[in-house]
XYZ file of C-alpha atoms in Angstrom:
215
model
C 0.000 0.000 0.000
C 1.330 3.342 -1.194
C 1.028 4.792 2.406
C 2.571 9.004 1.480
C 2.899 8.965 5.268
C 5.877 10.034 7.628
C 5.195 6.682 9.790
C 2.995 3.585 9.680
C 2.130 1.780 13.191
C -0.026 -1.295 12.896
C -1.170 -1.366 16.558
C -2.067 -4.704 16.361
C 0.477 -7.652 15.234
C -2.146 -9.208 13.358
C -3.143 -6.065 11.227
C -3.417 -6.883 7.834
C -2.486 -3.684 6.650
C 1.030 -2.486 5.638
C 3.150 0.614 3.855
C 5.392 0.720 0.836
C 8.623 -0.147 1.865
C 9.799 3.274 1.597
C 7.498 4.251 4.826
C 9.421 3.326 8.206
C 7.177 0.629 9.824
C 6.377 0.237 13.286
C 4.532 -3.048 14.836
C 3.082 -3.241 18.484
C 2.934 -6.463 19.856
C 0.778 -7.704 22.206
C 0.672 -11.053 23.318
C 1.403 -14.749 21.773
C -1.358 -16.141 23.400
C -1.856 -18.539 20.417
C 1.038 -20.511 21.546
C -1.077 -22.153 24.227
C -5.014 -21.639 22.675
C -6.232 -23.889 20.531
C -7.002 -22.162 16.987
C -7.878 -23.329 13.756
C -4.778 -22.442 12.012
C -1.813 -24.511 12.226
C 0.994 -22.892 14.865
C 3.794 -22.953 12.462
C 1.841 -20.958 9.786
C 0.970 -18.216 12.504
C 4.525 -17.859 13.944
C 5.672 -17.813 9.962
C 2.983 -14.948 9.657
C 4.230 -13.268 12.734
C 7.849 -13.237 11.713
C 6.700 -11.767 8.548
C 5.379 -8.751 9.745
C 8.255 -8.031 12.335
C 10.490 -8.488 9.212
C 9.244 -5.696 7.731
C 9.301 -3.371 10.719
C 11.483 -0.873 11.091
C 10.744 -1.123 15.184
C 8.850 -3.072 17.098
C 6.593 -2.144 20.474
C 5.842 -4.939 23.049
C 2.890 -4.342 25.514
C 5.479 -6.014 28.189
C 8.988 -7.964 28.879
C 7.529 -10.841 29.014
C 5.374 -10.606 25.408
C 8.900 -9.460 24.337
C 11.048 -12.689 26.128
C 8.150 -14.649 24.524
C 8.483 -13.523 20.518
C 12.409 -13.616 20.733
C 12.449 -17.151 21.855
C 9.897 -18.530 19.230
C 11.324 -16.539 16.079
C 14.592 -15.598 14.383
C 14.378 -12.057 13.223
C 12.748 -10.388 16.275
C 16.522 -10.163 17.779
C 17.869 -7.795 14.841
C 14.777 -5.454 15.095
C 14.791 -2.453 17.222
C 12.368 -2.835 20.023
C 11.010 -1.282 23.116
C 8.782 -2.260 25.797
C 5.296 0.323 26.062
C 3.360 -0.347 28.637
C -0.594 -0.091 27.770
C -2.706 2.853 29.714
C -5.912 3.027 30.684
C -8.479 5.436 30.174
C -9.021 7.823 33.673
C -11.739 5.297 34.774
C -11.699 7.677 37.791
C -13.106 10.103 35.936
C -16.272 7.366 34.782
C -19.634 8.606 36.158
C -20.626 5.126 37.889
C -23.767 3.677 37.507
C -25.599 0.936 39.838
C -25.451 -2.706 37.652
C -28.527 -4.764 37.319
C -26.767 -7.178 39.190
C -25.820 -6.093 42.759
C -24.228 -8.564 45.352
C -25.524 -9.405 48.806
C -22.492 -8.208 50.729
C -18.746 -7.220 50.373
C -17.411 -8.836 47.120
C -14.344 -9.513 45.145
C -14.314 -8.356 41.776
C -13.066 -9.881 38.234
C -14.034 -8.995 34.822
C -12.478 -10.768 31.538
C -13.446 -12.722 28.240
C -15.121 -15.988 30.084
C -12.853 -18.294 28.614
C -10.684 -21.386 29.645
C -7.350 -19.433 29.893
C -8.508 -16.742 32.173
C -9.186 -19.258 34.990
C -12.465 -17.962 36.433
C -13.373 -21.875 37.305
C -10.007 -21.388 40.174
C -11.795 -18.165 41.390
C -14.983 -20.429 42.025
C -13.226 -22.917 43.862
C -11.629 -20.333 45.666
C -14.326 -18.479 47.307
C -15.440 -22.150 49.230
C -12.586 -21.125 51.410
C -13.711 -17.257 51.300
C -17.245 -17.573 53.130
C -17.168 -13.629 54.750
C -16.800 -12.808 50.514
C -19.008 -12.816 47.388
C -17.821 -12.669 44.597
C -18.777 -11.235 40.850
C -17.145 -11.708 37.445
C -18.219 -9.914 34.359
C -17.797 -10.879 30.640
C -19.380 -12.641 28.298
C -21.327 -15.478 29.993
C -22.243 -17.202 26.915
C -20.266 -19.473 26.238
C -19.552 -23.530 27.450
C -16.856 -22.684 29.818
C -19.685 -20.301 31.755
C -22.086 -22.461 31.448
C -19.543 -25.340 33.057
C -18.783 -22.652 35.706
C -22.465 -22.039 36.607
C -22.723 -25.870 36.998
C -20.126 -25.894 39.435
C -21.862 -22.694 41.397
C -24.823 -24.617 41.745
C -22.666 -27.866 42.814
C -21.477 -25.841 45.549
C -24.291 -24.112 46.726
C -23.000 -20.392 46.062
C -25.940 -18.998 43.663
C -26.697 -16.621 46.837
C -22.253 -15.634 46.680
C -21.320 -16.122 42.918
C -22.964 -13.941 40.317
C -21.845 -14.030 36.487
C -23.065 -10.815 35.156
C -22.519 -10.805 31.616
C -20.883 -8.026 29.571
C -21.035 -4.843 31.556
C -20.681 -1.351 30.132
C -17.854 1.269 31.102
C -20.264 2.743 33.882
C -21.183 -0.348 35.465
C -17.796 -1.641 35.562
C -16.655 1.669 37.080
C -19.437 0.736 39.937
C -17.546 -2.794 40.632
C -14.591 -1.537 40.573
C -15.222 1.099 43.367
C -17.353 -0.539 45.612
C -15.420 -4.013 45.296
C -13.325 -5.079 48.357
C -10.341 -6.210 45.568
C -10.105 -7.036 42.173
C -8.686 -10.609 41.563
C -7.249 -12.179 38.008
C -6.460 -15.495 38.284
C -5.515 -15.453 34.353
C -3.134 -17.910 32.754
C -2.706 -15.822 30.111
C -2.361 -12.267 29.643
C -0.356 -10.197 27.092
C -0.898 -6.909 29.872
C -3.940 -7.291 31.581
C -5.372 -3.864 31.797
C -7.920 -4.644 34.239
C -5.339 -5.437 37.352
C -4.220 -1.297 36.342
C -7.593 -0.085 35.975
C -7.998 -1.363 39.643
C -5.204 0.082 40.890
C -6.425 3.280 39.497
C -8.881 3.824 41.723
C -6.754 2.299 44.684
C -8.276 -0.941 44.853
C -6.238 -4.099 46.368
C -5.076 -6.355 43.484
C -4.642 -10.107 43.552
C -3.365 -11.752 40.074
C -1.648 -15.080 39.274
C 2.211 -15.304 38.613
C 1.946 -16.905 35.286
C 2.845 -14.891 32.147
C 2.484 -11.132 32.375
């Protein structure tokens, strides 16, 4: 693409897009989760896509050391590339106007909020709050899919309908809500390129609790 511009940043590593190679190039990185998800295209031909586009960069941005550790050790150019690790903000979620959810909790609570999928763990968080009983606890995301429904089964199972509540996707007011009234945000992720909720938390002051694994 014929890009007439002074700099091209694909903010995304799997942006389709790129310049002439007369336009200096820059590539954000932000995770290899696909290294341990399951996906429908073959590992080899995503690494060989991803070492594609950081061959044609003139720099490359990681979202943290550890994305960074992670792409030198599963590719051969990303070494001869300038690079820098830029941490990801957050938007002044202080600032957020909060609004009551639909779905309020019958006491203190613990907060988490994510994509409801295997790799961010919520099923741990379940089995966690059987040794929590003073807490409740609420996690918002998208609650549609087989791994909530497996983790509702498992609420029931243990009795906690009246402690556990999956809200759903929540909007930036809502979550603003949680976030402030919660009595810490937890993130028991197994994966996470940055994980920008753990900073939003901290934002507004909150006690954070995350796993040790990646990020």
């Amino acid at each position: 693409m014929n890009s007439g511009y002074d700099l091209w940043h694909s903010t995304h590593q799997d942006s389709p897009y790129f310049p002439d190679n007369k336009t200096p190039y820059l590539l954000t990185i932000h995770d290899l989760n696909f290294l341990w998800e399951k996906s429908g295209m073959k590992l080899s031909r995503r690494l060989k896509r991803l070492e594609k586009r950081i061959g044609k960069a003139t720099a490359v941005v990681y979202s943290s050391e550890f994305t960074r550790q992670t792409v030198l050790s599963h590719t051969s150019l990303a070494e001869n590339i300038p690079s820098e690790v830029i941490y990801l903000g957050v938007a002044p979620i202080e600032e957020i106007v909060p609004e009551t959810p639909k779905v309020l909790p019958s006491g203190p609570f613990v907060f988490s909020i994510g994509v409801i999928k295997p790799s961010k763990n919520f099923a741990a968080l379940v089995e966690w709050m059987a040794h929590m009983p003073d807490l409740n606890l609420v996690i918002s995301g998208n609650a549609d899919q087989p791994y909530a429904d497996m983790i509702r089964k498992r609420i029931v199972e243990l009795k906690m309908e009246d402690r556990i509540w999956l809200t759903g996707e929540v909007g930036e007011n809502e979550k603003a809500w949680y976030y402030r009234e919660c009595e810490a945000f937890v993130l028991a992720s197994k994966l996470e390129g940055f994980g920008i909720p753990a900073i939003e938390a901290m934002r507004l002051g909150k006690p954070v609790f995350v796993s040790n694994l990646t990020s």
